[in-house]
Coordinates of C-alpha atoms in Angstrom, one line a residue:
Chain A
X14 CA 148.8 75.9 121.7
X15 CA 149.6 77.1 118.2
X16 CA 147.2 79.4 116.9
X17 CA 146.2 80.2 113.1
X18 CA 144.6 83.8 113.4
X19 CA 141.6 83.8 110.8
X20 CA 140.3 87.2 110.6
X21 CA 142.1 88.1 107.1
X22 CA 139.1 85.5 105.4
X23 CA 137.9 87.2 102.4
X24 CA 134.5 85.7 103.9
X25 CA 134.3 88.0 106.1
X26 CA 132.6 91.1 104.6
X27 CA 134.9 93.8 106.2
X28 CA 138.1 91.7 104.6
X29 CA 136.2 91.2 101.3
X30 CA 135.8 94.9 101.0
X31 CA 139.4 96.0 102.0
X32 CA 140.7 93.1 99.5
X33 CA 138.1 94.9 96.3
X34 CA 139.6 98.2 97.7
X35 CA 143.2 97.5 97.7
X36 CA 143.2 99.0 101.3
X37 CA 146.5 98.0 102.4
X38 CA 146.2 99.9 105.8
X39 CA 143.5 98.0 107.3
X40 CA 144.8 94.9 106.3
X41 CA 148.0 95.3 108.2
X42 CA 145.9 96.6 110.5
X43 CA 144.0 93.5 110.9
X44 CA 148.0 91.0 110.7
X45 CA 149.0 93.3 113.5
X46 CA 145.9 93.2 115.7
X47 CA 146.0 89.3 115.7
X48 CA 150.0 89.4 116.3
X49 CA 149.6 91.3 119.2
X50 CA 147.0 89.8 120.4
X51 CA 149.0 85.9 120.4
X52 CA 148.8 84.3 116.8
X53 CA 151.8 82.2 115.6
X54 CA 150.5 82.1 111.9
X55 CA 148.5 84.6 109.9
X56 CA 145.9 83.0 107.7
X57 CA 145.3 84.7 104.5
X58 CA 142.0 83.3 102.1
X59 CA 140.7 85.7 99.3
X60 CA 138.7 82.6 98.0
X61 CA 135.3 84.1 97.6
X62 CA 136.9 86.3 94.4
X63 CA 136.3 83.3 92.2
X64 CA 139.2 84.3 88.9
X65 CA 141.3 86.4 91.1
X66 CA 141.6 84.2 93.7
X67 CA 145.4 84.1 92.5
X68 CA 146.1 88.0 92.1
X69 CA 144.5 88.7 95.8
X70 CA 145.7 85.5 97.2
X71 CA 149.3 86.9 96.0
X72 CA 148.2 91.2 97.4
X73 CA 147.4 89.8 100.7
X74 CA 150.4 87.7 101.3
X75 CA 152.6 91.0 100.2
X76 CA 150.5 93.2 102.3
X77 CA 150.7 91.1 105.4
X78 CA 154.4 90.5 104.9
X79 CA 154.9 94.2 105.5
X80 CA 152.9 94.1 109.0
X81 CA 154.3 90.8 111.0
X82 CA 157.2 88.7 110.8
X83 CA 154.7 85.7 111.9
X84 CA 154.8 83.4 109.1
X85 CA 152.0 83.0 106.8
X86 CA 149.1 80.2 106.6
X87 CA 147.7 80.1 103.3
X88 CA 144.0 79.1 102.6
X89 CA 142.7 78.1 99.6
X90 CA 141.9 74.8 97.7
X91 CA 143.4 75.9 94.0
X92 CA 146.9 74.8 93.9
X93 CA 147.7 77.4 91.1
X94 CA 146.4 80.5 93.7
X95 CA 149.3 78.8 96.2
X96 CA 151.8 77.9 93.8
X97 CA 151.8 81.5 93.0
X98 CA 151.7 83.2 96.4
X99 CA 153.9 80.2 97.5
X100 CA 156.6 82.1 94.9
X101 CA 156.1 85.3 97.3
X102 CA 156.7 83.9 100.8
X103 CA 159.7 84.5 102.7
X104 CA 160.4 82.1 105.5
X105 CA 158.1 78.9 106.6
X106 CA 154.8 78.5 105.7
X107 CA 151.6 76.6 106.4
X108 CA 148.9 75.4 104.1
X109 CA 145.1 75.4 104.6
X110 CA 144.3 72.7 103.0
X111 CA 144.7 69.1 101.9
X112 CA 142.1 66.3 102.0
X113 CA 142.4 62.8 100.5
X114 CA 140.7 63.0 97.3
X115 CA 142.2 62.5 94.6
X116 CA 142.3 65.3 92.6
X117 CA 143.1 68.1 95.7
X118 CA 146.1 65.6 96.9
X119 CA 147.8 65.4 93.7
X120 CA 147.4 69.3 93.3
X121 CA 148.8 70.3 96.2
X122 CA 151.5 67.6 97.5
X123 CA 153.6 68.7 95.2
X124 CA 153.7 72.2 97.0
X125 CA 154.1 70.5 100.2
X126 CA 156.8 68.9 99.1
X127 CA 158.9 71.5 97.3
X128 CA 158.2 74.0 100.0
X129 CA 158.3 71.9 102.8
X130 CA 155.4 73.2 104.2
X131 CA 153.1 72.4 107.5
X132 CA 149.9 71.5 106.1
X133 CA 146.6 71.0 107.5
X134 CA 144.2 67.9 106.2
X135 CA 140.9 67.9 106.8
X136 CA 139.1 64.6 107.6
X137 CA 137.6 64.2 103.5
X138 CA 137.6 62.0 100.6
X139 CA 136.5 60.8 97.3
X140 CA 133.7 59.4 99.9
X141 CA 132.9 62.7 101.4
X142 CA 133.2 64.2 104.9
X143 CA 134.1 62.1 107.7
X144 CA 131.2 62.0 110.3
X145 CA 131.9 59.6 112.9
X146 CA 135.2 58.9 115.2
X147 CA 135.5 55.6 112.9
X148 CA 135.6 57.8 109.6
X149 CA 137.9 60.7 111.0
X150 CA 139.9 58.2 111.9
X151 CA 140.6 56.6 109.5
X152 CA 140.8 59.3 107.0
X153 CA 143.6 60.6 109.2
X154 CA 145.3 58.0 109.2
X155 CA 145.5 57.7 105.6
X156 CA 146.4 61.2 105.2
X157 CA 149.0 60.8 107.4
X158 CA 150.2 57.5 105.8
X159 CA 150.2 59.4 102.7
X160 CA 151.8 62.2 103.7
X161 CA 155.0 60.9 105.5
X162 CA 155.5 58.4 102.5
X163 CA 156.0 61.2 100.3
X164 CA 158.6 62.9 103.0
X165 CA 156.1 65.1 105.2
X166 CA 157.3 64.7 108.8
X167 CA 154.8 64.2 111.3
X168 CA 155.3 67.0 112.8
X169 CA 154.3 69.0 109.9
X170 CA 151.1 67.8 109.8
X171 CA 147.8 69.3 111.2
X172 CA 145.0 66.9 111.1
X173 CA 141.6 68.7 111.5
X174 CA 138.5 65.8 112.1
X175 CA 136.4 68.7 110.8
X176 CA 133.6 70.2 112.9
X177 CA 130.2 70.6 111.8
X178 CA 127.3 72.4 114.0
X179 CA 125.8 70.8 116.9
X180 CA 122.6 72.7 115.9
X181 CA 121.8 69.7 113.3
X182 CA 123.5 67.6 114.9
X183 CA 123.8 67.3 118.5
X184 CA 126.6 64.3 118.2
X185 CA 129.3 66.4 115.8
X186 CA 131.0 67.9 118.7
X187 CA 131.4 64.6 120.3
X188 CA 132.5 63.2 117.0
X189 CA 135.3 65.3 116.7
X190 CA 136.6 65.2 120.5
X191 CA 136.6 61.6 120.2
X192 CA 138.8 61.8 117.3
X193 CA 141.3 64.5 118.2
X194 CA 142.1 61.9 121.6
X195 CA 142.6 58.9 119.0
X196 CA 144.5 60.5 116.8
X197 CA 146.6 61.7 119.1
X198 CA 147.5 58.8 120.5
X199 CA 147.6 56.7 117.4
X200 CA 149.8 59.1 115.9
X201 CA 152.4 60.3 118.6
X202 CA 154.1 63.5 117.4
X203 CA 151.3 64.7 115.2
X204 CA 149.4 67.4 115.4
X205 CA 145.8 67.8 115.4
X206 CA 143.9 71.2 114.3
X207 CA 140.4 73.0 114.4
X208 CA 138.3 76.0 113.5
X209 CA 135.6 76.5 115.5
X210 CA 133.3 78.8 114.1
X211 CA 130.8 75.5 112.3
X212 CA 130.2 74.2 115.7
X213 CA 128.2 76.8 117.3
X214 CA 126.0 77.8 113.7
X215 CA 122.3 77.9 114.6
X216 CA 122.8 78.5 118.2
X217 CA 122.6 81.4 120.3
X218 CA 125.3 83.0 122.2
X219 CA 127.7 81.3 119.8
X220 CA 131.2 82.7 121.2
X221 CA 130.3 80.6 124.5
X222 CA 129.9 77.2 122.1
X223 CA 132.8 77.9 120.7
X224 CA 135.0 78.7 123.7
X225 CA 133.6 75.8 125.8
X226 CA 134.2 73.2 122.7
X227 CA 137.8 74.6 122.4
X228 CA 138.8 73.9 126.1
X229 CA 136.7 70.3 125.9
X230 CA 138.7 69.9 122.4
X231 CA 141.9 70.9 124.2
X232 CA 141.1 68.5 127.3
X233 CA 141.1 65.8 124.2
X234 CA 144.5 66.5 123.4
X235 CA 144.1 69.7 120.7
X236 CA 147.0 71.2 120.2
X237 CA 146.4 74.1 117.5
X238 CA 143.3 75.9 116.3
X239 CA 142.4 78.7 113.7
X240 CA 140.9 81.1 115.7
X241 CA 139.9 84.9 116.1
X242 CA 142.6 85.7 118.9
X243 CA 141.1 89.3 119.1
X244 CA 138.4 87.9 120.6
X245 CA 139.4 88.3 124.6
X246 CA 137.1 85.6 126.2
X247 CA 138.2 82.9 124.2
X248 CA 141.7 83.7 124.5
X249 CA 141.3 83.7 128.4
X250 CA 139.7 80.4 128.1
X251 CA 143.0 79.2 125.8
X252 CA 145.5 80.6 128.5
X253 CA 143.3 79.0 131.0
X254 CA 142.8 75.8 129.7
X255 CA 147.0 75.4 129.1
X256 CA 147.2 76.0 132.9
X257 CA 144.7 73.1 133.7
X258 CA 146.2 70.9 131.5
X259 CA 149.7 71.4 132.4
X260 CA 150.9 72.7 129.5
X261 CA 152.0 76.4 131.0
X262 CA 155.0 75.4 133.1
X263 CA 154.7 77.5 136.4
X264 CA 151.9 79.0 134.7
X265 CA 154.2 81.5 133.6
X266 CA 151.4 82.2 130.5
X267 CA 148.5 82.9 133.0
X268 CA 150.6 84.7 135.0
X269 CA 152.0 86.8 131.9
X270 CA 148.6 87.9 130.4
X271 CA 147.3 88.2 133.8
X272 CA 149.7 91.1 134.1
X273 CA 149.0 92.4 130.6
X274 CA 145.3 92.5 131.3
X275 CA 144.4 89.8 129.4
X276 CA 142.1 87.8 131.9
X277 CA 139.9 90.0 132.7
Chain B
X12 CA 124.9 67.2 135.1
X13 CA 123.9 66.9 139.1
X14 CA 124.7 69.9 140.8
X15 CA 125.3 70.4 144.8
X16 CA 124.9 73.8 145.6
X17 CA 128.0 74.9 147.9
X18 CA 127.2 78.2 149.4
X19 CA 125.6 77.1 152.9
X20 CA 129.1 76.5 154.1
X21 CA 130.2 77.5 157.6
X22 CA 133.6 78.0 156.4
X23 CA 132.1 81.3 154.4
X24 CA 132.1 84.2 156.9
X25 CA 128.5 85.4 156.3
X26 CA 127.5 82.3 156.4
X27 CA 128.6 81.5 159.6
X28 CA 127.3 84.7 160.6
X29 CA 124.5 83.7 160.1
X30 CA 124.3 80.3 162.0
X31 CA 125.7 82.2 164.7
X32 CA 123.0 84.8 164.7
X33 CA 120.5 82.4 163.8
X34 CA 119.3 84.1 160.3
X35 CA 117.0 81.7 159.4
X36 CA 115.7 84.7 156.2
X37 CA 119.6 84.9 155.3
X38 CA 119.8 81.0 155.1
X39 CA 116.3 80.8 153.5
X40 CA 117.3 83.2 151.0
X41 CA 120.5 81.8 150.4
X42 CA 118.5 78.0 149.9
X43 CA 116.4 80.1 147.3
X44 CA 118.7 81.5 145.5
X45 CA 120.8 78.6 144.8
X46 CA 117.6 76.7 144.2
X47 CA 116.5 79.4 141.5
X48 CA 119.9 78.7 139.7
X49 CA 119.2 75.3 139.2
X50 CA 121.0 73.6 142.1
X51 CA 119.4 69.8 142.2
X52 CA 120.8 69.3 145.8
X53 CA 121.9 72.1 148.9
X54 CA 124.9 71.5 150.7
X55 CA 124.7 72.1 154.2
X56 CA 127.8 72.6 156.5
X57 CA 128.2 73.9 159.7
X58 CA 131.6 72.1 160.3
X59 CA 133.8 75.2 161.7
X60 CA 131.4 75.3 165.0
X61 CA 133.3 72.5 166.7
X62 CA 131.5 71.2 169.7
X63 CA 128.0 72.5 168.4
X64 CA 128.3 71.0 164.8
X65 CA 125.4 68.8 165.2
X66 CA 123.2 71.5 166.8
X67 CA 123.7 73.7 163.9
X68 CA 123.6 71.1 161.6
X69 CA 119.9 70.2 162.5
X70 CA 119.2 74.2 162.9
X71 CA 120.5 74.4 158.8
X72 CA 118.3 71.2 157.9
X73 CA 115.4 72.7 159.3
X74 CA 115.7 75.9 157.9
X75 CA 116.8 74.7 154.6
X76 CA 113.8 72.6 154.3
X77 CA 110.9 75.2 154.9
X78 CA 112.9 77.3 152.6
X79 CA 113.1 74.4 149.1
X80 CA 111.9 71.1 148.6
X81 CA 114.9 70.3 146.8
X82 CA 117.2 67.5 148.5
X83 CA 120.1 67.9 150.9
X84 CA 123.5 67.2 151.1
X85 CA 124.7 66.7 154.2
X86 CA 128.3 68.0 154.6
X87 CA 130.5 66.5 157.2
X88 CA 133.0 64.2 158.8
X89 CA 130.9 63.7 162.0
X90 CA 128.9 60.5 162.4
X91 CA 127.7 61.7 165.4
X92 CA 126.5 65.0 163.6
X93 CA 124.7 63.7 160.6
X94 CA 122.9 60.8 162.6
X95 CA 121.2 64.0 164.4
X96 CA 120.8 65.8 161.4
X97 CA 119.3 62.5 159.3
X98 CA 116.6 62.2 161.7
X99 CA 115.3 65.4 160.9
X100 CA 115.6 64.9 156.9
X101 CA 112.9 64.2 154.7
X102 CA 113.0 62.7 151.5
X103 CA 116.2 61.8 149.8
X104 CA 119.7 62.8 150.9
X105 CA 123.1 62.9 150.1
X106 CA 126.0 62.5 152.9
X107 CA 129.4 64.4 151.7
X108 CA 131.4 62.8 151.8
X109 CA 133.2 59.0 153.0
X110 CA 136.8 57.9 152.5
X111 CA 138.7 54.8 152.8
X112 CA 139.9 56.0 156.2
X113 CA 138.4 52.7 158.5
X114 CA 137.4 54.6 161.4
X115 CA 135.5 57.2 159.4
X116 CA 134.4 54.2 157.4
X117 CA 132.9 52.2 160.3
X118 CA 131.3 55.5 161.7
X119 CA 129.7 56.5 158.3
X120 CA 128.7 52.7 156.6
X121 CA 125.4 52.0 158.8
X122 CA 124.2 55.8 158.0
X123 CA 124.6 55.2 154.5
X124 CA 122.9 51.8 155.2
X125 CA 120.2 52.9 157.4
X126 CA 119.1 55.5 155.1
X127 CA 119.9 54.5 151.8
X128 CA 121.9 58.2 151.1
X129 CA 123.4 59.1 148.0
X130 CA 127.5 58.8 149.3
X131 CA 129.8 61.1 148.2
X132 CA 133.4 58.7 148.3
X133 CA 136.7 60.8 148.6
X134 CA 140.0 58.9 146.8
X135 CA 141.6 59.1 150.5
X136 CA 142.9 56.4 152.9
X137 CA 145.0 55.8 155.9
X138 CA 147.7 56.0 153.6
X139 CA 146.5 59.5 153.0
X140 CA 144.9 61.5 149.7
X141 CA 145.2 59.5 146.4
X142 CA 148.0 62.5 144.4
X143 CA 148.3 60.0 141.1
X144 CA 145.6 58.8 138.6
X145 CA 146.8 55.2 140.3
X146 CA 146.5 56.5 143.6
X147 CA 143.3 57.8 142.7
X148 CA 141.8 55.2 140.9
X149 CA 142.8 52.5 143.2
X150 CA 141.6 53.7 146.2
X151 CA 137.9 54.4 143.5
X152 CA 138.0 50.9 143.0
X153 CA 138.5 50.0 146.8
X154 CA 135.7 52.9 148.0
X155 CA 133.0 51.4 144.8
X156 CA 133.9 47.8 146.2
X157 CA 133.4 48.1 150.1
X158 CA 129.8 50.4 149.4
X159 CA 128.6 47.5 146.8
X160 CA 129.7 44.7 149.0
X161 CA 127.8 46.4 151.6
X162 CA 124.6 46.6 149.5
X163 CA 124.7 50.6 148.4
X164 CA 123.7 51.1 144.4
X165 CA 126.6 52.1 142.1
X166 CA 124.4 54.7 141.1
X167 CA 124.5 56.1 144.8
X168 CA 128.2 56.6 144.9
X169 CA 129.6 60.0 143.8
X170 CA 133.3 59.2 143.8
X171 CA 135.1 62.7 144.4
X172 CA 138.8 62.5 142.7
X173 CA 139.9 65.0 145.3
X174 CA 141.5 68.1 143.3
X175 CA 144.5 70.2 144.5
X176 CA 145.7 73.3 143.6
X177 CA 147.4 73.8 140.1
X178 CA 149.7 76.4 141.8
X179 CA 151.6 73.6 144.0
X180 CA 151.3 71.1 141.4
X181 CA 150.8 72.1 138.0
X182 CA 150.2 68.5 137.2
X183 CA 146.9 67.8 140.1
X184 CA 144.7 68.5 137.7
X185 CA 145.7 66.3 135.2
X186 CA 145.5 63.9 137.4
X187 CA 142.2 64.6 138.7
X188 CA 141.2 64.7 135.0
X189 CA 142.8 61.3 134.2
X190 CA 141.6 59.3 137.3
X191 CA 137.6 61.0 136.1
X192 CA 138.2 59.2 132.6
X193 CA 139.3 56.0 133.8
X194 CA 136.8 55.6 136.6
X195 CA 133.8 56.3 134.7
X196 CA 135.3 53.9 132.1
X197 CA 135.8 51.5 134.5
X198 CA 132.8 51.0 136.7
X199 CA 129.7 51.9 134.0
X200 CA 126.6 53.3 136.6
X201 CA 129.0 55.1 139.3
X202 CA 129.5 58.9 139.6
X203 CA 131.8 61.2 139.5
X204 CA 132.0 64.6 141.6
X205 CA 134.3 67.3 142.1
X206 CA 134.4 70.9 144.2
X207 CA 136.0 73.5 142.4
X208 CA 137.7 75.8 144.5
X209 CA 141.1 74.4 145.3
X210 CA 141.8 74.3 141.8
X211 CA 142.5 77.6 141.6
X212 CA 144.1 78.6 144.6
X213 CA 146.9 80.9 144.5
X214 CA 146.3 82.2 140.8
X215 CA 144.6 85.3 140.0
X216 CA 141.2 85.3 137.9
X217 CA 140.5 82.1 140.1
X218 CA 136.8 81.9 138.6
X219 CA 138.2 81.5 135.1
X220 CA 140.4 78.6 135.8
X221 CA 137.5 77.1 137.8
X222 CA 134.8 76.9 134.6
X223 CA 137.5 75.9 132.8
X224 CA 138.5 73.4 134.9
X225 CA 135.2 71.9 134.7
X226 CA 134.8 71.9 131.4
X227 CA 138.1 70.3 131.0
X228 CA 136.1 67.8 133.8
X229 CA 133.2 67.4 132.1
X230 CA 134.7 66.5 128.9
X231 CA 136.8 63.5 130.8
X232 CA 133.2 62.2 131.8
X233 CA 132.5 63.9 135.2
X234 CA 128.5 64.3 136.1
X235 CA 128.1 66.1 139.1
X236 CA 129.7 69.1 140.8
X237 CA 130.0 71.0 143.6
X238 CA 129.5 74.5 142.8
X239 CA 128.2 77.7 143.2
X240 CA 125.3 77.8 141.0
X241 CA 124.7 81.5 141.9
X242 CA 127.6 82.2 139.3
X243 CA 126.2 83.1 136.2
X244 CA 129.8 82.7 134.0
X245 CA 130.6 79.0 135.9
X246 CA 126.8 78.2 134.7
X247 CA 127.1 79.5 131.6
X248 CA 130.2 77.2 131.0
X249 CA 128.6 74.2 132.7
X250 CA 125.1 74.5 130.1
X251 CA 127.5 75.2 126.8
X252 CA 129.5 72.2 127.7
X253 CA 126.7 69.8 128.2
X254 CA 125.6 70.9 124.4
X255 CA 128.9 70.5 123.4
X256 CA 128.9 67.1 124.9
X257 CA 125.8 65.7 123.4
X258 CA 124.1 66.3 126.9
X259 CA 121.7 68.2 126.3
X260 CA 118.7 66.9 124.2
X261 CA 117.7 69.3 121.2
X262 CA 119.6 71.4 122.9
X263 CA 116.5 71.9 125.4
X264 CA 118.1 73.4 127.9
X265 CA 120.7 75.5 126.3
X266 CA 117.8 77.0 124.4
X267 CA 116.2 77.7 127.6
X268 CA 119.0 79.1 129.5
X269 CA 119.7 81.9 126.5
X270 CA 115.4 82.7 127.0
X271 CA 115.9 83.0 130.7
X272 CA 118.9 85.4 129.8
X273 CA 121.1 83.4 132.0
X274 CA 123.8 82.8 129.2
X275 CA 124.7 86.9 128.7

């Protein structure tokens, strides 16, 4: 399972402050915690500074450069914020994200391309957001068209079907289960992505939502997510889930954060 | 999602205890309690007393019965022991379980007949337990077959996959998972039913791999389980994943859980 870690989200109030602040500390702080604790990319978003987007955008991926070696996923819509932090990357790189309108795909393939990024594409158009398996679908599968025509291997590519909250409406979830599995096996070698923070809104208890839809989303054939991997429960559920689904040979993964006192 | 309660189980020591001491308040209370946590049938099993099954059998039934009103299961190989016990039974029952083995076959048919259980149908034969979704799906087909022919509802069979531990072969589950998918796809109306426990022998944290496992099972299309419905954490898993399945109307009984603080 490949995990995005998406605490440094300038959404987040915490993050927002720290980023205003220039407080470099808890920032690494914050790449290291979600390192430690099993992320393979660090996503970085400072989109809520609308006009600086760019300068934080560029702070943070400095700033968590110092902290982990993990390469970096970068979040934002505005091809001129990523074109410029792009510039201070070393190593590979992910980007968070394209969709198929228009306008977003011309801005950002070209980074794709020159970088040879992974990028993530969420399930969206001219049309709007993909809502059923038929629409998700079929968005993918143009994005993915569109994508490897222009050079991007498959296996650079991250489809997320989107996930919106059961809470108003009780058949999202099943939407986007029903896509991962098709996609999946329409497109052998691709990958398919989610956040899961949408699809527990409105409801209590939300971590359990999201932690059961992650191993249901895995059982579909998920194979990367943007998740909090501070957060212990759902990470026992990942480890667990990989073990069910024979993807943890010997279950030398269980068996490792067993030991490290991960499971319980 | 149908839920057999599990915990009146001879093969548990206080349980047997129990039988052996003639508790009637332990076995009451253990009917309650199970009951309370939203069992929709009780399991009964008194299989490790052999030569006085079938007396302690009828001694559970009885017991069970001025404790609940809710259904029985009635858990074991013996014809000879559940004909005793069925004549004590009132109201529905379920027998647990059949296979395709012909002499347990011909000793467990005119039960089923005589008073129209519910049949729980393990994918084993003569050749043996079903180890591939083939195996497992063939030997479905030949169980849902024979019980039509024989004039038993589809929506009377519970067809149990059979599920072996991950730890001697990390790919059982997969295959238990694969063989729920395709039966459910294939015979529209039938059930689906799994125990949980092997799953997880030999690995540590075994309750975490067992929710997960039947989430994982849930979201290939499974609808009944054998469980403990005692524990809170499996429950917890089993109520999120009906939500996140589109199970669970308005999210009724999600909502309801949280109130009854059984999701904390």
């Amino acid at each position: 399972m490949l995990i995005v870690a998406e605490r440094i989200n300038s959404s987040r109030k915490k993050i927002s402050e720290a980023i205003q602040a220039k407080d470099a500390d808890f920032i690494r702080g914050e790449a290291k915690a979600q390192a430690e604790a099993g992320a393979d990319y660090i996503d970085v978003n400072a989109g809520s500074f609308v006009g600086q987007e760019a300068e934080y955008l560029c702070w943070l991926v400095e700033i968590v450069q110092e902290a982990t070696e993990l390469p970096l996923c970068l979040d934002s819509p505005d091809p001129a914020a990523l074109a410029a932090a792009l510039e201070l990357v070393k190593g590979p790189c992910m980007l968070n994200s394209i969709t198929l309108e228009k306008q977003r795909l011309a801005g950002m393939l070209p980074l794709v391309k020159k970088y040879r990024t992974k990028i993530i594409a969420l399930c969206q158009s001219d049309e709007g957001m993909a809502n059923t398996v038929e629409e998700k679908v079929s968005v993918a599968k143009e994005l993915i068209e569109t994508l490897t025509k222009e050079g991007v291997a498959l296996d650079d590519i991250y489809i997320d079907p989107l996930i919106y909250p059961i809470a108003t409406d009780t058949k999202s979830a099943v939407a986007a289960l029903g896509a991962i599995r098709e996609i999946m096996q329409l497109f052998p070698g691709v990958h398919t992505i989610a956040g899961l923070t949408n699809v527990s809104f409105g409801l209590p208890v939300r971590k359990l939502i999201n932690r059961t839809f992650l191993v249901a989303a895995m059982a579909h054939g998920l194979d990367s997510a943007i998740i909090d991997p501070t957060d212990r429960e759902l990470m026992a559920s990942l480890v667990a889930a990989e073990v069910v689904l024979d993807r943890d040979k010997f279950c030398a993964g269980y068996i490792t954060a067993y030991r490290e006192g991960k499971l319980a």
